[in-house]
Amino acid sequence: MHKLTGTLGLAAVLVFVVTFVVLGALTPDFQFVNDYISKLGSRGQPYADWWNTIGFGIVGVAFAAFGFLFGLCVRDRVLSFCLMVAGLGFAMAAVPTDFNEQHDVLSKAHHAAICFGLAGWCFGLARMTRAGSTDEFSRTMATYTITLSLLPMIAMGGGISEEPVAHRLVMLVVLTWVLVNSLILLLAKDRTGVAGNA
């Protein structure tokens, strides 16, 4: 199960990054730093269907499967559920938004899906920080990760950072956490648990 989980996580990160870079480069006027990731799949964009299907849909389902199995690897069903919810929220963001009509039903559904996914992510990592949940390294990494996930949003709320940049930083933190844990699962000699103690 560890190898499967690690492979799923690694594949999800790689597919997301490649799809983002390729479709971002092909989409006219898309700015990698200053535009929302959702712009790639918004109405009127030339590769919206591709992005929503692969970048949000397939990657989100892969994240959900990774999260579900990761929770099982550390013998925590609640964590498994939370991380699965995070992935499903990301997948549901495939509902295209309309930047010209933010009050459109589909735009609201898109934003709700993102919030749904972020909630699952925060609850999952918060659970990992509790004493005895996993090994010390995993708890420490979860603590730093959830802090780094929230800092860009706090900076955005304080007017220090633009909203698209804050979202991009949160996504970077999420991808890094998934990547690191996937590599741990794939490379760990002790297959009894994550980081050799779960």
mmCIF file of C-alpha atoms in Angstrom:
data_model
loop_
_atom_site.group_PDB
_atom_site.id
_atom_site.type_symbol
_atom_site.label_atom_id
_atom_site.label_comp_id
_atom_site.label_asym_id
_atom_site.label_seq_id
_atom_site.Cartn_x
_atom_site.Cartn_y
_atom_site.Cartn_z
ATOM 1 C CA MET A 1 0.000 0.000 0.000
ATOM 2 C CA HIS A 2 2.888 2.378 0.744
ATOM 3 C CA LYS A 3 4.304 2.133 -2.764
ATOM 4 C CA LEU A 4 0.869 2.642 -4.319
ATOM 5 C CA THR A 5 0.189 5.660 -2.119
ATOM 6 C CA GLY A 6 3.573 7.212 -2.863
ATOM 7 C CA THR A 7 3.165 6.592 -6.586
ATOM 8 C CA LEU A 8 -0.277 8.208 -6.613
ATOM 9 C CA GLY A 9 0.967 11.283 -4.773
ATOM 10 C CA LEU A 10 4.036 11.663 -6.949
ATOM 11 C CA ALA A 11 2.004 11.197 -10.134
ATOM 12 C CA ALA A 12 -0.587 13.761 -9.014
ATOM 13 C CA VAL A 13 2.091 16.389 -8.358
ATOM 14 C CA LEU A 14 3.906 15.739 -11.641
ATOM 15 C CA VAL A 15 0.720 15.739 -13.737
ATOM 16 C CA PHE A 16 -0.425 18.971 -12.104
ATOM 17 C CA VAL A 17 2.901 20.746 -12.653
ATOM 18 C CA VAL A 18 3.281 19.594 -16.275
ATOM 19 C CA THR A 19 -0.328 20.434 -17.135
ATOM 20 C CA PHE A 20 -0.058 23.826 -15.448
ATOM 21 C CA VAL A 21 3.172 24.747 -17.255
ATOM 22 C CA VAL A 22 2.038 23.522 -20.678
ATOM 23 C CA LEU A 23 -1.489 24.933 -20.663
ATOM 24 C CA GLY A 24 -0.329 28.104 -18.914
ATOM 25 C CA ALA A 25 2.199 28.668 -21.707
ATOM 26 C CA LEU A 26 -0.415 27.977 -24.384
ATOM 27 C CA THR A 27 -3.119 30.195 -22.886
ATOM 28 C CA PRO A 28 -2.882 33.765 -24.244
ATOM 29 C CA ASP A 29 -2.179 36.492 -21.664
ATOM 30 C CA PHE A 30 -1.909 34.010 -18.783
ATOM 31 C CA GLN A 31 0.575 35.187 -16.147
ATOM 32 C CA PHE A 32 2.055 32.392 -14.066
ATOM 33 C CA VAL A 33 2.488 34.510 -10.940
ATOM 34 C CA ASN A 34 -0.291 37.086 -11.026
ATOM 35 C CA ASP A 35 -3.250 35.133 -12.445
ATOM 36 C CA TYR A 36 -5.507 32.692 -10.620
ATOM 37 C CA ILE A 37 -4.914 29.055 -11.481
ATOM 38 C CA SER A 38 -8.668 28.892 -12.064
ATOM 39 C CA LYS A 39 -8.276 31.253 -15.021
ATOM 40 C CA LEU A 40 -6.957 28.343 -17.078
ATOM 41 C CA GLY A 41 -10.321 26.613 -16.738
ATOM 42 C CA SER A 42 -12.571 29.660 -16.764
ATOM 43 C CA ARG A 43 -15.191 30.253 -19.416
ATOM 44 C CA GLY A 44 -13.817 31.541 -22.684
ATOM 45 C CA GLN A 45 -10.281 30.194 -22.253
ATOM 46 C CA PRO A 46 -9.070 28.067 -25.199
ATOM 47 C CA TYR A 47 -7.910 25.107 -23.137
ATOM 48 C CA ALA A 48 -10.479 25.309 -20.336
ATOM 49 C CA ASP A 49 -11.836 21.794 -20.935
ATOM 50 C CA TRP A 50 -8.340 20.309 -20.860
ATOM 51 C CA TRP A 51 -7.425 22.115 -17.660
ATOM 52 C CA ASN A 52 -10.668 21.318 -15.867
ATOM 53 C CA THR A 53 -10.468 17.659 -16.872
ATOM 54 C CA ILE A 54 -6.786 17.080 -16.109
ATOM 55 C CA GLY A 55 -5.564 19.926 -13.890
ATOM 56 C CA PHE A 56 -8.526 19.871 -11.537
ATOM 57 C CA GLY A 57 -10.482 16.652 -12.198
ATOM 58 C CA ILE A 58 -7.913 13.894 -12.680
ATOM 59 C CA VAL A 59 -5.334 15.468 -10.369
ATOM 60 C CA GLY A 60 -7.988 16.056 -7.697
ATOM 61 C CA VAL A 61 -9.156 12.437 -7.810
ATOM 62 C CA ALA A 62 -5.514 11.312 -7.583
ATOM 63 C CA PHE A 63 -5.009 13.593 -4.563
ATOM 64 C CA ALA A 64 -8.165 12.167 -2.976
ATOM 65 C CA ALA A 65 -6.949 8.592 -3.498
ATOM 66 C CA PHE A 66 -3.511 9.521 -2.151
ATOM 67 C CA GLY A 67 -5.046 11.194 0.906
ATOM 68 C CA PHE A 68 -7.351 8.269 1.618
ATOM 69 C CA LEU A 69 -4.527 5.733 1.370
ATOM 70 C CA PHE A 70 -2.100 7.957 3.281
ATOM 71 C CA GLY A 71 -4.494 8.009 6.226
ATOM 72 C CA LEU A 72 -4.678 4.213 6.104
ATOM 73 C CA CYS A 73 -0.876 4.010 5.997
ATOM 74 C CA VAL A 74 -0.680 5.860 9.306
ATOM 75 C CA ARG A 75 -3.713 3.989 10.679
ATOM 76 C CA ASP A 76 -5.904 7.084 11.039
ATOM 77 C CA ARG A 77 -9.315 6.818 9.373
ATOM 78 C CA VAL A 78 -10.297 10.381 10.267
ATOM 79 C CA LEU A 79 -7.134 11.700 8.620
ATOM 80 C CA SER A 80 -7.902 9.464 5.665
ATOM 81 C CA PHE A 81 -11.365 11.042 5.354
ATOM 82 C CA CYS A 82 -10.092 14.625 5.733
ATOM 83 C CA LEU A 83 -7.400 14.284 3.087
ATOM 84 C CA MET A 84 -9.813 12.528 0.758
ATOM 85 C CA VAL A 85 -12.224 15.463 1.175
ATOM 86 C CA ALA A 86 -9.362 17.841 0.338
ATOM 87 C CA GLY A 87 -8.687 16.006 -2.900
ATOM 88 C CA LEU A 88 -12.361 15.786 -3.843
ATOM 89 C CA GLY A 89 -12.748 19.514 -3.215
ATOM 90 C CA PHE A 90 -9.879 20.122 -5.618
ATOM 91 C CA ALA A 91 -11.481 17.816 -8.193
ATOM 92 C CA MET A 92 -14.838 19.596 -7.888
ATOM 93 C CA ALA A 93 -13.106 22.867 -8.738
ATOM 94 C CA ALA A 94 -13.321 21.546 -12.307
ATOM 95 C CA VAL A 95 -16.671 23.345 -12.401
ATOM 96 C CA PRO A 96 -15.689 26.337 -14.571
ATOM 97 C CA THR A 97 -15.772 29.785 -13.045
ATOM 98 C CA ASP A 98 -16.670 32.958 -14.908
ATOM 99 C CA PHE A 99 -14.439 35.908 -14.041
ATOM 100 C CA ASN A 100 -16.925 38.262 -15.689
ATOM 101 C CA GLU A 101 -19.802 37.038 -13.534
ATOM 102 C CA GLN A 102 -18.677 36.124 -10.029
ATOM 103 C CA HIS A 103 -22.270 35.690 -8.826
ATOM 104 C CA ASP A 104 -22.992 33.031 -11.427
ATOM 105 C CA VAL A 105 -24.100 29.703 -9.902
ATOM 106 C CA LEU A 106 -21.161 27.782 -11.388
ATOM 107 C CA SER A 107 -18.689 30.428 -10.198
ATOM 108 C CA LYS A 108 -20.072 30.095 -6.672
ATOM 109 C CA ALA A 109 -19.834 26.307 -6.921
ATOM 110 C CA HIS A 110 -16.215 26.600 -8.048
ATOM 111 C CA HIS A 111 -15.307 28.806 -5.083
ATOM 112 C CA ALA A 112 -17.227 26.571 -2.668
ATOM 113 C CA ALA A 113 -15.301 23.528 -3.933
ATOM 114 C CA ILE A 114 -11.994 25.265 -3.244
ATOM 115 C CA CYS A 115 -13.091 26.179 0.298
ATOM 116 C CA PHE A 116 -14.357 22.619 0.816
ATOM 117 C CA GLY A 117 -10.976 21.226 -0.199
ATOM 118 C CA LEU A 118 -9.015 23.699 1.923
ATOM 119 C CA ALA A 119 -11.120 22.825 4.967
ATOM 120 C CA GLY A 120 -10.357 19.120 4.541
ATOM 121 C CA TRP A 121 -6.679 19.937 4.137
ATOM 122 C CA CYS A 122 -6.495 22.086 7.283
ATOM 123 C CA PHE A 123 -8.458 19.623 9.437
ATOM 124 C CA GLY A 124 -6.313 16.737 8.188
ATOM 125 C CA LEU A 125 -2.994 18.380 8.911
ATOM 126 C CA ALA A 126 -4.239 19.739 12.225
ATOM 127 C CA ARG A 127 -5.085 16.174 13.200
ATOM 128 C CA MET A 128 -1.546 15.078 12.313
ATOM 129 C CA THR A 129 -0.092 17.576 14.779
ATOM 130 C CA ARG A 130 -1.696 15.930 17.808
ATOM 131 C CA ALA A 131 0.545 13.938 20.134
ATOM 132 C CA GLY A 132 0.842 10.259 19.253
ATOM 133 C CA SER A 133 -0.795 10.639 15.844
ATOM 134 C CA THR A 134 2.355 9.840 13.834
ATOM 135 C CA ASP A 135 6.109 9.994 14.351
ATOM 136 C CA GLU A 136 7.767 13.210 15.515
ATOM 137 C CA PHE A 137 9.087 14.126 12.068
ATOM 138 C CA SER A 138 5.629 13.831 10.483
ATOM 139 C CA ARG A 139 4.035 15.863 13.284
ATOM 140 C CA THR A 140 6.656 18.589 12.946
ATOM 141 C CA MET A 141 6.290 18.666 9.173
ATOM 142 C CA ALA A 142 2.499 18.880 9.484
ATOM 143 C CA THR A 143 2.817 21.767 11.955
ATOM 144 C CA TYR A 144 5.085 23.773 9.667
ATOM 145 C CA THR A 145 3.000 22.912 6.625
ATOM 146 C CA ILE A 146 -0.324 24.028 8.061
ATOM 147 C CA THR A 147 1.330 27.234 9.303
ATOM 148 C CA LEU A 148 2.788 27.917 5.861
ATOM 149 C CA SER A 149 -0.619 27.167 4.313
ATOM 150 C CA LEU A 150 -2.317 29.818 6.436
ATOM 151 C CA LEU A 151 0.334 32.561 6.288
ATOM 152 C CA PRO A 152 -0.339 33.536 2.642
ATOM 153 C CA MET A 153 -4.066 33.826 3.388
ATOM 154 C CA ILE A 154 -3.327 35.988 6.450
ATOM 155 C CA ALA A 155 -0.998 38.133 4.338
ATOM 156 C CA MET A 156 -3.737 38.480 1.736
ATOM 157 C CA GLY A 157 -6.257 39.505 4.382
ATOM 158 C CA GLY A 158 -3.817 42.106 5.675
ATOM 159 C CA GLY A 159 -3.270 43.551 2.226
ATOM 160 C CA ILE A 160 0.359 42.428 2.109
ATOM 161 C CA SER A 161 -0.131 39.927 -0.717
ATOM 162 C CA GLU A 162 -2.393 39.845 -3.766
ATOM 163 C CA GLU A 163 -5.040 37.123 -3.695
ATOM 164 C CA PRO A 164 -3.768 35.154 -6.748
ATOM 165 C CA VAL A 165 -0.237 35.133 -5.310
ATOM 166 C CA ALA A 166 -1.532 33.908 -1.931
ATOM 167 C CA HIS A 167 -3.467 31.102 -3.612
ATOM 168 C CA ARG A 168 -0.382 30.131 -5.603
ATOM 169 C CA LEU A 169 1.742 29.963 -2.447
ATOM 170 C CA VAL A 170 -0.837 27.774 -0.685
ATOM 171 C CA MET A 171 -0.852 25.439 -3.684
ATOM 172 C CA LEU A 172 2.945 25.291 -3.577
ATOM 173 C CA VAL A 173 2.845 24.290 0.104
ATOM 174 C CA VAL A 174 0.246 21.575 -0.560
ATOM 175 C CA LEU A 175 2.184 20.149 -3.509
ATOM 176 C CA THR A 176 5.433 20.151 -1.530
ATOM 177 C CA TRP A 177 3.845 18.280 1.382
ATOM 178 C CA VAL A 178 2.365 15.657 -0.945
ATOM 179 C CA LEU A 179 5.668 15.315 -2.806
ATOM 180 C CA VAL A 180 7.779 14.915 0.345
ATOM 181 C CA ASN A 181 5.442 12.329 1.875
ATOM 182 C CA SER A 182 5.187 10.452 -1.420
ATOM 183 C CA LEU A 183 8.981 10.197 -1.599
ATOM 184 C CA ILE A 184 9.127 9.061 2.035
ATOM 185 C CA LEU A 185 6.632 6.301 1.265
ATOM 186 C CA LEU A 186 8.501 5.226 -1.853
ATOM 187 C CA LEU A 187 11.983 5.310 -0.327
ATOM 188 C CA ALA A 188 11.377 4.176 3.263
ATOM 189 C CA LYS A 189 13.020 0.847 4.043
ATOM 190 C CA ASP A 190 10.566 0.176 6.858
ATOM 191 C CA ARG A 191 7.228 -0.514 5.159
ATOM 192 C CA THR A 192 5.310 -0.628 8.435
ATOM 193 C CA GLY A 193 4.453 3.049 8.320
ATOM 194 C CA VAL A 194 5.188 6.546 7.135
ATOM 195 C CA ALA A 195 8.661 7.749 8.038
ATOM 196 C CA GLY A 196 9.285 4.343 9.640
ATOM 197 C CA ASN A 197 6.941 4.892 12.587
ATOM 198 C CA ALA A 198 3.204 4.758 12.159
#
